[in-house]
PDB file of C-alpha atoms (C1' of nucleotides) in Angstrom:
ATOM      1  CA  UNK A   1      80.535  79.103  67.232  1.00  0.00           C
ATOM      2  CA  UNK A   2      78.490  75.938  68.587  1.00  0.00           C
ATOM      3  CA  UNK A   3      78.871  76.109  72.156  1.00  0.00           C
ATOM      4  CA  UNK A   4      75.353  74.802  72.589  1.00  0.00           C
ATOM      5  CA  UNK A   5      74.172  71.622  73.882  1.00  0.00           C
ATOM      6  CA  UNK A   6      72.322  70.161  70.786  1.00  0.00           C
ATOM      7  CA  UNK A   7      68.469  69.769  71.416  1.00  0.00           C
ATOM      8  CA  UNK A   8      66.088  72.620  72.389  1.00  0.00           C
ATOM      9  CA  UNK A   9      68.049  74.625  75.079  1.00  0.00           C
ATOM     10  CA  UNK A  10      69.183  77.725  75.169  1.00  0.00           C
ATOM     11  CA  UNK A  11      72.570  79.087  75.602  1.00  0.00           C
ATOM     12  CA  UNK A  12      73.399  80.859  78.287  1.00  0.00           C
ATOM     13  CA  UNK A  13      76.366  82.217  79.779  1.00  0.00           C
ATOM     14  CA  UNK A  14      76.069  80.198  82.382  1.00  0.00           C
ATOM     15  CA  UNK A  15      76.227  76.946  80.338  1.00  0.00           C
ATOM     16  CA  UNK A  16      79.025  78.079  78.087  1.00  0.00           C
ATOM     17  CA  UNK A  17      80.777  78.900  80.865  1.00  0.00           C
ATOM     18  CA  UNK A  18      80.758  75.252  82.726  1.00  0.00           C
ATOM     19  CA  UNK A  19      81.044  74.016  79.051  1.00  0.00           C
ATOM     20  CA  UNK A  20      84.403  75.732  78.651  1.00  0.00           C
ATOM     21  CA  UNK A  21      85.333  74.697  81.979  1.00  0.00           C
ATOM     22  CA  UNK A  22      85.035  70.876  81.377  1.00  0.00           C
ATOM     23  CA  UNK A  23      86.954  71.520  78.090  1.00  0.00           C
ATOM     24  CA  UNK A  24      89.884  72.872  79.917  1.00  0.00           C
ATOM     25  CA  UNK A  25      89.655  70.167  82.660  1.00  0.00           C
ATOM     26  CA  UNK A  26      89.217  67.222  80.494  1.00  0.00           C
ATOM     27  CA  UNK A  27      89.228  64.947  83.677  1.00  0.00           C
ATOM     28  CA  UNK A  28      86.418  63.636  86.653  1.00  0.00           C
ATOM     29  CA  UNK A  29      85.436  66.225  88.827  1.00  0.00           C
ATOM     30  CA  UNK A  30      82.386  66.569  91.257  1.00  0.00           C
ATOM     31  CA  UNK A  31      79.748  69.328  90.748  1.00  0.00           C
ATOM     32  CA  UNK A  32      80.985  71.005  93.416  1.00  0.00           C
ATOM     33  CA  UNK A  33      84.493  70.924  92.521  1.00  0.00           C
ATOM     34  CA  UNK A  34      83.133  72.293  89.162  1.00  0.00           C
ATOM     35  CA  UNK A  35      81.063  75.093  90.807  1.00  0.00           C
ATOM     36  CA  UNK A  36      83.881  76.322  93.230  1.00  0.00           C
ATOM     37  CA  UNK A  37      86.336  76.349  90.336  1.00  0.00           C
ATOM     38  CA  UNK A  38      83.478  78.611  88.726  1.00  0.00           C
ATOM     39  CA  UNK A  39      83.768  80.731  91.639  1.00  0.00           C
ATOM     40  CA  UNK A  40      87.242  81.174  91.297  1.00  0.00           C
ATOM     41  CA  UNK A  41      87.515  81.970  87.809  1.00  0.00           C
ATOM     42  CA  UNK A  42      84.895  85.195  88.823  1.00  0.00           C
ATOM     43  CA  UNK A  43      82.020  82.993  86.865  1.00  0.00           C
ATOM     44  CA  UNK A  44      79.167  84.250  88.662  1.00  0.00           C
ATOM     45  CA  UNK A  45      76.994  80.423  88.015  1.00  0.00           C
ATOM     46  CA  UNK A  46      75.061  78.824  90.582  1.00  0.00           C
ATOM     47  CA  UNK A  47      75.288  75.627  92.376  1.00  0.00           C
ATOM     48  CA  UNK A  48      72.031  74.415  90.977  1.00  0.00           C
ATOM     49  CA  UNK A  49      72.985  75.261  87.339  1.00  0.00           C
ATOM     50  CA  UNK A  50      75.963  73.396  87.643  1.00  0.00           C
ATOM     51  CA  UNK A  51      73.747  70.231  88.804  1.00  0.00           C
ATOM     52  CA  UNK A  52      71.246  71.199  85.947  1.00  0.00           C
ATOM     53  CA  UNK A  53      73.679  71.771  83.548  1.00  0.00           C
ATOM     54  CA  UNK A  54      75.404  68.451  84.221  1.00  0.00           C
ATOM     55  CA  UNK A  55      72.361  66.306  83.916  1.00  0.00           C
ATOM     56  CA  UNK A  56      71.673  67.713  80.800  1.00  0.00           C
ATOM     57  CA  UNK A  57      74.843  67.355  79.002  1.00  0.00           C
ATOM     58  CA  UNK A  58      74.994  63.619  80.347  1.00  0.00           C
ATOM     59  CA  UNK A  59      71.690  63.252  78.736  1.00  0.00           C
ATOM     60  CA  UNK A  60      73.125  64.754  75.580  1.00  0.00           C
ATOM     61  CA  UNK A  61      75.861  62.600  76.061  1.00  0.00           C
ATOM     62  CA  UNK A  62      78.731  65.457  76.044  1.00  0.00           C
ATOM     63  CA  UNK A  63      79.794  64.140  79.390  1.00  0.00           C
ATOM     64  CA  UNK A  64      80.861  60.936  81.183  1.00  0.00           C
ATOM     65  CA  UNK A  65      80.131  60.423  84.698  1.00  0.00           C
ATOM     66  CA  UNK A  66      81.220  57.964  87.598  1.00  0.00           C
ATOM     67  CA  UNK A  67      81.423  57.970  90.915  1.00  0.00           C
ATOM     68  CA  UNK A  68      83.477  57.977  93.447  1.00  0.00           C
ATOM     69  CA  UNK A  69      83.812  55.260  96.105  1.00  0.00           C
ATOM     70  CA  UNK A  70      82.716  57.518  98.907  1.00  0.00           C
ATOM     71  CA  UNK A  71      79.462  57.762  96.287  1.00  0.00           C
ATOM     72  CA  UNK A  72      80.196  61.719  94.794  1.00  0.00           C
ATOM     73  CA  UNK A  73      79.075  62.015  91.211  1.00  0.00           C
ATOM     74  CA  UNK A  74      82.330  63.118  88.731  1.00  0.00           C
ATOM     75  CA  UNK A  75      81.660  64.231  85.137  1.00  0.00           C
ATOM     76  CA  UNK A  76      84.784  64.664  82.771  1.00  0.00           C
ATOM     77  CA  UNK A  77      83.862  66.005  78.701  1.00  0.00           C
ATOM     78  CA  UNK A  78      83.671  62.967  76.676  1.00  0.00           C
ATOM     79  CA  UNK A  79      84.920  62.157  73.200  1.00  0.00           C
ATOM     80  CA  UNK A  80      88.585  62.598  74.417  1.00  0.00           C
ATOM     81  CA  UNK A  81      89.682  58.659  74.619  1.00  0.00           C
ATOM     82  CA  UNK A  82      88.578  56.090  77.548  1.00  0.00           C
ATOM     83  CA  UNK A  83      90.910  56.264  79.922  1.00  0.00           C
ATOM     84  CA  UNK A  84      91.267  55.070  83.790  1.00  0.00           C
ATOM     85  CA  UNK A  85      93.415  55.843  86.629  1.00  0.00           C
ATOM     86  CA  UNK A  86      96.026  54.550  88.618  1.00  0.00           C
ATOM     87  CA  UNK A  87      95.865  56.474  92.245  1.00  0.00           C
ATOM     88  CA  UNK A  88      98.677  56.550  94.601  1.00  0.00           C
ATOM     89  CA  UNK A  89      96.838  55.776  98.336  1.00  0.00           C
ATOM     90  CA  UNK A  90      98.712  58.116 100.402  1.00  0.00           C
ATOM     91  CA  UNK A  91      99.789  61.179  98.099  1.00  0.00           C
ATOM     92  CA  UNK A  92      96.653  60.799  95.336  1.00  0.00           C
ATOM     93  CA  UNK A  93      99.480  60.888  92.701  1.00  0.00           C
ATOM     94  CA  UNK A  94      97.398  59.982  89.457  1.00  0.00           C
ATOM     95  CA  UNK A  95      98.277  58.066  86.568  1.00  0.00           C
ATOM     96  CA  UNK A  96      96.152  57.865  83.393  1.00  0.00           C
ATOM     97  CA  UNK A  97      96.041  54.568  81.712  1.00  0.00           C
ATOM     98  CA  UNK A  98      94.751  52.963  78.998  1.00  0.00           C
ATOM     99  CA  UNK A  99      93.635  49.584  78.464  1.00  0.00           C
ATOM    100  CA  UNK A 100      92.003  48.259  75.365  1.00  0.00           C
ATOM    101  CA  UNK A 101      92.028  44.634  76.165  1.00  0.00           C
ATOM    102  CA  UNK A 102      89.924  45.282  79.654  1.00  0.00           C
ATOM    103  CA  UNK A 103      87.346  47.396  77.502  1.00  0.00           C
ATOM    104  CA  UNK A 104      86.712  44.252  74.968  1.00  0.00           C
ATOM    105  CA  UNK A 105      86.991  41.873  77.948  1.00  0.00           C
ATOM    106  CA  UNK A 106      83.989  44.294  79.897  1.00  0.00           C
ATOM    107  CA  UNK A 107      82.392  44.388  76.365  1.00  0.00           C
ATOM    108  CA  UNK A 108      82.263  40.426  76.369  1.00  0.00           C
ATOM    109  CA  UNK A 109      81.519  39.622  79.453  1.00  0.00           C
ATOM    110  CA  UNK A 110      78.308  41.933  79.590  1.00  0.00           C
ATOM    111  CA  UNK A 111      77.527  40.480  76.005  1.00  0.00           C
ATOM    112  CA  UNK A 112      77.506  37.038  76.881  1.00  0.00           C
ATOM    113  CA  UNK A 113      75.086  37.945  79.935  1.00  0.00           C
ATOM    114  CA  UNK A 114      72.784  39.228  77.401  1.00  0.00           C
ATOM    115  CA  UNK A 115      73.568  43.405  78.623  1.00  0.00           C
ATOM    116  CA  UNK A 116      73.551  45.859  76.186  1.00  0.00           C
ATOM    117  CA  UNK A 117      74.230  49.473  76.667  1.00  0.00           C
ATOM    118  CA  UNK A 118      77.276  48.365  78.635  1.00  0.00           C
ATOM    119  CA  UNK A 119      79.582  51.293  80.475  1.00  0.00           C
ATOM    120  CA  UNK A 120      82.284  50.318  83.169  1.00  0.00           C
ATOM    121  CA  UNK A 121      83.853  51.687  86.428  1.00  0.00           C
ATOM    122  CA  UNK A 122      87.788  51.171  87.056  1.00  0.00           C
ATOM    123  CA  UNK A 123      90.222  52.535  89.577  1.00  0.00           C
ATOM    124  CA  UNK A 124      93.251  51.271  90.518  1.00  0.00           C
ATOM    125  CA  UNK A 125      94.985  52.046  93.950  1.00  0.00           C
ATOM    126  CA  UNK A 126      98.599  51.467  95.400  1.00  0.00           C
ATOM    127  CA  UNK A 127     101.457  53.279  97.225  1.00  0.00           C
ATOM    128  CA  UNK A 128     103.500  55.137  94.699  1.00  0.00           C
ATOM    129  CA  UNK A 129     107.305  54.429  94.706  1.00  0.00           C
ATOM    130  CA  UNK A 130     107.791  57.337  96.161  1.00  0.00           C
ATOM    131  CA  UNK A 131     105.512  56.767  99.034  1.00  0.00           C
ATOM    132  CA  UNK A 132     106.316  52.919  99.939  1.00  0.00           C
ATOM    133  CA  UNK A 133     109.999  54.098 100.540  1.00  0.00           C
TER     134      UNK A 133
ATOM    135  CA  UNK B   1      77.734  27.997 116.644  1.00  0.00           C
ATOM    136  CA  UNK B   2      79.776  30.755 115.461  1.00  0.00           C
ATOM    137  CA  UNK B   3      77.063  33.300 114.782  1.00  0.00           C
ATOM    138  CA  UNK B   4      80.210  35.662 115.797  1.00  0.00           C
ATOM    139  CA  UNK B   5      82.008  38.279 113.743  1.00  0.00           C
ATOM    140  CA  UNK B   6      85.669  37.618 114.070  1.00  0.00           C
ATOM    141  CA  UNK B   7      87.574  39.626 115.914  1.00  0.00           C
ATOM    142  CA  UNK B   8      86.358  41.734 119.274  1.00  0.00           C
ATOM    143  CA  UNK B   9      82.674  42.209 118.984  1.00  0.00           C
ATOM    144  CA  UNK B  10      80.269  41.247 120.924  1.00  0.00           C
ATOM    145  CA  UNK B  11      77.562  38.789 119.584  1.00  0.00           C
ATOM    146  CA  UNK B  12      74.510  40.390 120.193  1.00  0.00           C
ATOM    147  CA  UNK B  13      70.894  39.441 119.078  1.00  0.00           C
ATOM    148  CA  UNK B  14      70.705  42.576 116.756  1.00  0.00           C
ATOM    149  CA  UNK B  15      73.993  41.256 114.680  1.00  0.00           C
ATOM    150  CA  UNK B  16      72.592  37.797 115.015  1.00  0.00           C
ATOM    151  CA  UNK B  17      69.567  38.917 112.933  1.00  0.00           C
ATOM    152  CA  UNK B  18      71.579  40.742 110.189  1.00  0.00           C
ATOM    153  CA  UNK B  19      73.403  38.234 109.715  1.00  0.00           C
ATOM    154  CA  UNK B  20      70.648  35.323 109.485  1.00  0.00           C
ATOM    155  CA  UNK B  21      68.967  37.493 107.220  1.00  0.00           C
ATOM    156  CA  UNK B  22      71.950  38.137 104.741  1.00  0.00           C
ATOM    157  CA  UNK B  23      72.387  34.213 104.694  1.00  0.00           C
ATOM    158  CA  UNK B  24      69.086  34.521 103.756  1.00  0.00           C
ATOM    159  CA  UNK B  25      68.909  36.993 101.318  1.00  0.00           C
ATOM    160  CA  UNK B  26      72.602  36.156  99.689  1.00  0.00           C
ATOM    161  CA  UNK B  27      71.820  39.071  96.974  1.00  0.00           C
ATOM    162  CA  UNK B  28      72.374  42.942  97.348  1.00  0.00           C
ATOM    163  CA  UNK B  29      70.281  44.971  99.496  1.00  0.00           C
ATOM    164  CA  UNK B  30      70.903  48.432 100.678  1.00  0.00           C
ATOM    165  CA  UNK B  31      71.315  48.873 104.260  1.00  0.00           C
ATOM    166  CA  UNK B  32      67.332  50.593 104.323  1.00  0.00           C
ATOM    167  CA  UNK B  33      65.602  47.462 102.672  1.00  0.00           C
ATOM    168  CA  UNK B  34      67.496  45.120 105.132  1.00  0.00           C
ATOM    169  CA  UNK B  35      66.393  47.493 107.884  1.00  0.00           C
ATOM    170  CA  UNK B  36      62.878  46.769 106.287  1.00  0.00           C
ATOM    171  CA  UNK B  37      63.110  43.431 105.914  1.00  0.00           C
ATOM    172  CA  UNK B  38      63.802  42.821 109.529  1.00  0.00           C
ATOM    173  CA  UNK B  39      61.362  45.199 111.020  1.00  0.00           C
ATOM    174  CA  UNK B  40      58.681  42.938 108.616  1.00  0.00           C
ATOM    175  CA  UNK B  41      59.687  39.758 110.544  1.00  0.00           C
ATOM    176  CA  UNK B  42      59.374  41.446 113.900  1.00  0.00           C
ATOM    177  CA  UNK B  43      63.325  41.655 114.251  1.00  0.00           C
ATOM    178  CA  UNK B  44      63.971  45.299 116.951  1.00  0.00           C
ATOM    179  CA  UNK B  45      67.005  46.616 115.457  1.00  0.00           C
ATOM    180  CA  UNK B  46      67.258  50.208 114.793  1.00  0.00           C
ATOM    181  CA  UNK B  47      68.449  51.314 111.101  1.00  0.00           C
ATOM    182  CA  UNK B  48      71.536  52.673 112.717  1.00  0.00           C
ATOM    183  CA  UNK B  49      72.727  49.313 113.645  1.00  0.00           C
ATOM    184  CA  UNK B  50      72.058  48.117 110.628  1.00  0.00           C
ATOM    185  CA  UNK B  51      74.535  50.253 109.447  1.00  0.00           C
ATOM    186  CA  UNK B  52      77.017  50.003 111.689  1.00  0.00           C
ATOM    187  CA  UNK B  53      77.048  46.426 111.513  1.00  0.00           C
ATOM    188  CA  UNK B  54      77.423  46.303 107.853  1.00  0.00           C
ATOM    189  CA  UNK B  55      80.214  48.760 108.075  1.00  0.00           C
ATOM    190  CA  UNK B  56      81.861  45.722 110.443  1.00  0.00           C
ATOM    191  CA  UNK B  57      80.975  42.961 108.400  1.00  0.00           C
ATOM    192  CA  UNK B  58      82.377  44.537 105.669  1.00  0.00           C
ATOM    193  CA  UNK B  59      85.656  45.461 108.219  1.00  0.00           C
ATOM    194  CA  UNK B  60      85.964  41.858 108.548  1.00  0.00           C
ATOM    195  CA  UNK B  61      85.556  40.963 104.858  1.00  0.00           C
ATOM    196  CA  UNK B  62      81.990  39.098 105.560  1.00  0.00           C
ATOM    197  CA  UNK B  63      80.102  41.031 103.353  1.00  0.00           C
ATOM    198  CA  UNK B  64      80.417  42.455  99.540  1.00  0.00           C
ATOM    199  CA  UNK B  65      79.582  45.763  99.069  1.00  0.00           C
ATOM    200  CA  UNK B  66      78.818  47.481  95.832  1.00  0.00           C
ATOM    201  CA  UNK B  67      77.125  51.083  94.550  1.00  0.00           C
ATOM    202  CA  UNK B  68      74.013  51.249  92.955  1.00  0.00           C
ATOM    203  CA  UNK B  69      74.146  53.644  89.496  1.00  0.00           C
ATOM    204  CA  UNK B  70      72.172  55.975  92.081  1.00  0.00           C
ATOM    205  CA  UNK B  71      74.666  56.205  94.804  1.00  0.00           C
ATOM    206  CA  UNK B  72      73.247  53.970  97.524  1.00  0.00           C
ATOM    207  CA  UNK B  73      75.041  51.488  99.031  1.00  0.00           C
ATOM    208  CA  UNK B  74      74.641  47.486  98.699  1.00  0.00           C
ATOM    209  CA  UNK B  75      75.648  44.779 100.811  1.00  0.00           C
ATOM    210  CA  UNK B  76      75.513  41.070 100.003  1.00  0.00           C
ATOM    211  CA  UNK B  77      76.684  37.861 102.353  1.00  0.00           C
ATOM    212  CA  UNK B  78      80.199  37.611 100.767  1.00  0.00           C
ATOM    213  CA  UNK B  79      80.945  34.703  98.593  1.00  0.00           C
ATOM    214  CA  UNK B  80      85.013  34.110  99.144  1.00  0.00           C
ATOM    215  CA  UNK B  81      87.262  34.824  96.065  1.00  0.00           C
ATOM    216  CA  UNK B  82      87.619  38.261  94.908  1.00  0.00           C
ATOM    217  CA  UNK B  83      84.826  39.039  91.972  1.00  0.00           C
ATOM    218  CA  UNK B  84      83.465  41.332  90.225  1.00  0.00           C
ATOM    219  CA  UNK B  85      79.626  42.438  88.989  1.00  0.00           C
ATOM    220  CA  UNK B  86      77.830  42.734  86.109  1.00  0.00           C
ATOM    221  CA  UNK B  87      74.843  45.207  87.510  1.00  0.00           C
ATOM    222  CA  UNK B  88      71.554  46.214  85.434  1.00  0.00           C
ATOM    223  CA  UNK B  89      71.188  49.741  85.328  1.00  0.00           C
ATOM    224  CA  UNK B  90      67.203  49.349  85.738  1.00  0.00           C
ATOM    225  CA  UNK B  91      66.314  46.392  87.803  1.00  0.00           C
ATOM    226  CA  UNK B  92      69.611  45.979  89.824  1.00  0.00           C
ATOM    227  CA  UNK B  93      69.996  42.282  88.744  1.00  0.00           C
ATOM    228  CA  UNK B  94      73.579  41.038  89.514  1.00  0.00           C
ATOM    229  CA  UNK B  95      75.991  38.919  87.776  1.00  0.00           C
ATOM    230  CA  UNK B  96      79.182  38.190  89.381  1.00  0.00           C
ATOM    231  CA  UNK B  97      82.102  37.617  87.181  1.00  0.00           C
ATOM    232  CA  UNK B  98      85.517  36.722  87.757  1.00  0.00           C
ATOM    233  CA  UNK B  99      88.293  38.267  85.455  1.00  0.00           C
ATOM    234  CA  UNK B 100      91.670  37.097  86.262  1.00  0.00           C
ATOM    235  CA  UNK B 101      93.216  38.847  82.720  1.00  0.00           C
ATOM    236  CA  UNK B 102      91.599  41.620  84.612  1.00  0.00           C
ATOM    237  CA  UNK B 103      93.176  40.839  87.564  1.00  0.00           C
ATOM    238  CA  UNK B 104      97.022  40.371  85.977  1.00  0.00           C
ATOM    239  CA  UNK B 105      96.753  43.430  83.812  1.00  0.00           C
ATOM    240  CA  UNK B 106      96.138  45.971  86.806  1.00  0.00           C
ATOM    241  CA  UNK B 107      98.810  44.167  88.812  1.00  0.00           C
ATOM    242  CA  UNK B 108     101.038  44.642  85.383  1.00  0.00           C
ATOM    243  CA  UNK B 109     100.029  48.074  84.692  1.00  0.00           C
ATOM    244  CA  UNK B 110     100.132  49.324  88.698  1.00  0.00           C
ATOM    245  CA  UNK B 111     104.105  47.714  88.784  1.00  0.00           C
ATOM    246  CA  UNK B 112     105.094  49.333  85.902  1.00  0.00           C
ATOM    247  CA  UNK B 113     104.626  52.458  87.149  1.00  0.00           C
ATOM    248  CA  UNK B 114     105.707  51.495  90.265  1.00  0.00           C
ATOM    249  CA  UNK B 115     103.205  51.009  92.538  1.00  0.00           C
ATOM    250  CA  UNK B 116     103.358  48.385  95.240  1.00  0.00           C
ATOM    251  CA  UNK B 117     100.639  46.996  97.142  1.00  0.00           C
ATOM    252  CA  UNK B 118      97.760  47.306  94.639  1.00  0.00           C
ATOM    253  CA  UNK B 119      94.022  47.268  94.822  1.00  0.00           C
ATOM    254  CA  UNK B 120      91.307  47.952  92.441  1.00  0.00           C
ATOM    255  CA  UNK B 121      87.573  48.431  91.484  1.00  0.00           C
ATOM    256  CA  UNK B 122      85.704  47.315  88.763  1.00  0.00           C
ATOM    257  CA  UNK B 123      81.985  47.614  88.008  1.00  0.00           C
ATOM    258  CA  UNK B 124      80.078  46.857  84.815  1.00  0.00           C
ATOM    259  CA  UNK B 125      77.211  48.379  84.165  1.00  0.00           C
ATOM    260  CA  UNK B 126      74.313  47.785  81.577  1.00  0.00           C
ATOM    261  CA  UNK B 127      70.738  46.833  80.668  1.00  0.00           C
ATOM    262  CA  UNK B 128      69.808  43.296  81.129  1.00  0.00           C
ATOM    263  CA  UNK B 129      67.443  41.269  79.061  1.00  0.00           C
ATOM    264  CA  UNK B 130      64.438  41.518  80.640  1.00  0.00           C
ATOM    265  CA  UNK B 131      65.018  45.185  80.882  1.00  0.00           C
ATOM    266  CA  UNK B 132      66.108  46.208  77.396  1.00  0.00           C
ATOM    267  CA  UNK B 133      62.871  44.082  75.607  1.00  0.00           C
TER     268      UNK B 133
ATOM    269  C1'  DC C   1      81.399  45.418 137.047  1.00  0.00           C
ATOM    270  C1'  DT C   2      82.974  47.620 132.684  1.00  0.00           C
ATOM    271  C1'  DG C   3      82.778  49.095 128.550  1.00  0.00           C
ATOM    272  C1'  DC C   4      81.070  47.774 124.007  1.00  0.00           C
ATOM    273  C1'  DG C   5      76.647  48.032 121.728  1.00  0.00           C
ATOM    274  C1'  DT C   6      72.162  50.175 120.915  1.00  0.00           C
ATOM    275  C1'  DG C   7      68.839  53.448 119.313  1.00  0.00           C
ATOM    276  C1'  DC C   8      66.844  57.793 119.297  1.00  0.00           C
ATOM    277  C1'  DA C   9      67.356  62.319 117.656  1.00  0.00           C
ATOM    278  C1'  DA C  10      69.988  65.566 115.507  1.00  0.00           C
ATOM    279  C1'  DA C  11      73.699  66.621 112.328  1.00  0.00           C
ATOM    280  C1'  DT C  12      75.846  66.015 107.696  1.00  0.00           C
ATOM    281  C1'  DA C  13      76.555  65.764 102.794  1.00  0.00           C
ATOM    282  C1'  DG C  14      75.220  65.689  98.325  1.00  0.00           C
ATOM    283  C1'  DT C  15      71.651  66.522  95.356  1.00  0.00           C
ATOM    284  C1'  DT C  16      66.935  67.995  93.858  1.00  0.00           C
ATOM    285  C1'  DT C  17      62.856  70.959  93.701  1.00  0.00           C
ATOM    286  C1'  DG C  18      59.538  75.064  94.309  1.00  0.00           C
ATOM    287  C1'  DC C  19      59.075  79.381  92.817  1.00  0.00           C
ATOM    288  C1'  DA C  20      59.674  84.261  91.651  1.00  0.00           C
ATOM    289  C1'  DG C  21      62.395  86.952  88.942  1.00  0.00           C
ATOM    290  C1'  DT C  22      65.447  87.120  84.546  1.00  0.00           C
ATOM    291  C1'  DT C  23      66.893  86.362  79.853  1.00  0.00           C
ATOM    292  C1'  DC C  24      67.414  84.479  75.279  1.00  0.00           C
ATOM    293  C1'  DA C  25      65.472  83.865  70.683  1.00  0.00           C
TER     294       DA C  25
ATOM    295  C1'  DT D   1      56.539  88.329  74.064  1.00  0.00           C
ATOM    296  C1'  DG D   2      56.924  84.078  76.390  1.00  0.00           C
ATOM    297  C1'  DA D   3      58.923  79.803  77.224  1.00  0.00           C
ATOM    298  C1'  DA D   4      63.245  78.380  78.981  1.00  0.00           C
ATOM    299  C1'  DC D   5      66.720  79.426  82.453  1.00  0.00           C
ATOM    300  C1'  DT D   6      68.544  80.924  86.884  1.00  0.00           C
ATOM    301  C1'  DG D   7      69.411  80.937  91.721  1.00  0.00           C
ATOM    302  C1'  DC D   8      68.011  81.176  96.356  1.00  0.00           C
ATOM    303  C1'  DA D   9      66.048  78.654  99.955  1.00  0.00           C
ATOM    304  C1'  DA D  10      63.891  74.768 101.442  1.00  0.00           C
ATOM    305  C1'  DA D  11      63.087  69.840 100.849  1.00  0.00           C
ATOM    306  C1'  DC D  12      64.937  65.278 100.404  1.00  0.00           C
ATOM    307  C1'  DT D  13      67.675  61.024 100.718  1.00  0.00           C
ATOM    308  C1'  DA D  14      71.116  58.322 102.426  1.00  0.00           C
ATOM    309  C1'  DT D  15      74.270  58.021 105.971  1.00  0.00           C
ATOM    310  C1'  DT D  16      76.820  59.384 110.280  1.00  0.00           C
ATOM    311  C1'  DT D  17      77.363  61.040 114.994  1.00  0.00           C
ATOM    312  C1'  DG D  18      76.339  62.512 120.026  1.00  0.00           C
ATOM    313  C1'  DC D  19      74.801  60.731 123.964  1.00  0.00           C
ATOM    314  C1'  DA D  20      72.328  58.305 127.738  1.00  0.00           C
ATOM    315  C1'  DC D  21      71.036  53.819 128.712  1.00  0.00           C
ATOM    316  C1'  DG D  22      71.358  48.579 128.367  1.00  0.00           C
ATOM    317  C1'  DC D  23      73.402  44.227 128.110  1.00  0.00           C
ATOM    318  C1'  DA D  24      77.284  40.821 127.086  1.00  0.00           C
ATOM    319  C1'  DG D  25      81.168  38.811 128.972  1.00  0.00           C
TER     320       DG D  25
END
DNA sequence: CTGCGTGCAAATAGTTTGCAGTTCA
DNA sequence: TGAACTGCAAACTATTTGCACGCAG
């Protein structure tokens, strides 16, 4: 029964509604991605309560977020494990992978430089086997 | 003598100033404070060159370009081997490290699911020292 | 000469904000 | 009831593009 964002907000339909979304999704996608699937799915949310919604659930830290290399936010629900991607260049075949030792390795490195609150981008990219033929 | 970007371009006075002022600079800027910077020394380029020449200095592997947390872009006179950076979250200081575990596990990772000609990205971010007191 | 390069202005793209009306607690 | 929320439209920021003119080679 707690679909609420922990704190003093309120829930709304729309927020349970982009809430159960990102459940379903589990992976990075853009706010607008988010707000068309919305649209889709008959949710009747806006495009600004997506953004709104987003910021605040990062803040509450129920969300990840990155960005893409063209610079487009992506938020993905968080507490499902770390995970990063392995993207095919020409047919955006995706690959999740996992990789402990480059988390500790980030961990160190930003550690020895004296960072705390350390987080970490990483994408891989190549031409799938199927594509390189 | 070579003031020149490789390749066919022409070596005009505007890329002459970009690039004295990167050599300069040799940290990250976004394309707006270099803009600044020049127009502050009396340098006439417009900010659309700026960008345009950054996009070809990149092209020709001259120049390192990042993403701030915030989405803008950064460009830094390009120090050869392939690195990666350690940014502050609040003050945009900038550590470059070098990870070649890093390096071998995507290579690893990307060929065992077969992927062939492999890239990646890698950004670390975090609060530095002098930010965090 | 010839066409790449330049810079203004206008167009984009993604995101944020003002504000009047709506809704949850 | 009343503060928090919503959503439209407009504002903003960073970046890109169209186009007429200018300059390098």
């Amino acid at each position: 029964m707690n679909d609420m964002i922990s704190g003093a907000t309120r829930n709304t339909r729309q927020r349970s509604e982009v809430l159960a979304l990102l459940d379903e999704i589990a992976d990075f996608r853009t706010p607008q991605q988010l707000h068309a699937l919305l649209r889709q799915r008959g949710a009747q949310v806006g495009l600004t309560t997506v953004y709104r919604t987003l910021q605040l659930l990062q803040d509450a830290g129920e969300v990840d977020a990155t960005r893409l290399p063209g610079g487009e936010q992506l938020y993905r629900r968080c507490g499902a494990s770390h995970h990063h991607h392995l993207v095919c260049r020409s047919c955006n075949a995706t690959v999740e992978v996992r990789g402990p030792a480059v988390e500790r390795w980030t961990e160190r490195i930003a550690a020895e430089h004296g960072f705390t609150d350390i987080g970490h981008t990483l994408e891989i990219f190549g031409t799938c086997s199927r594509c390189s033929r």
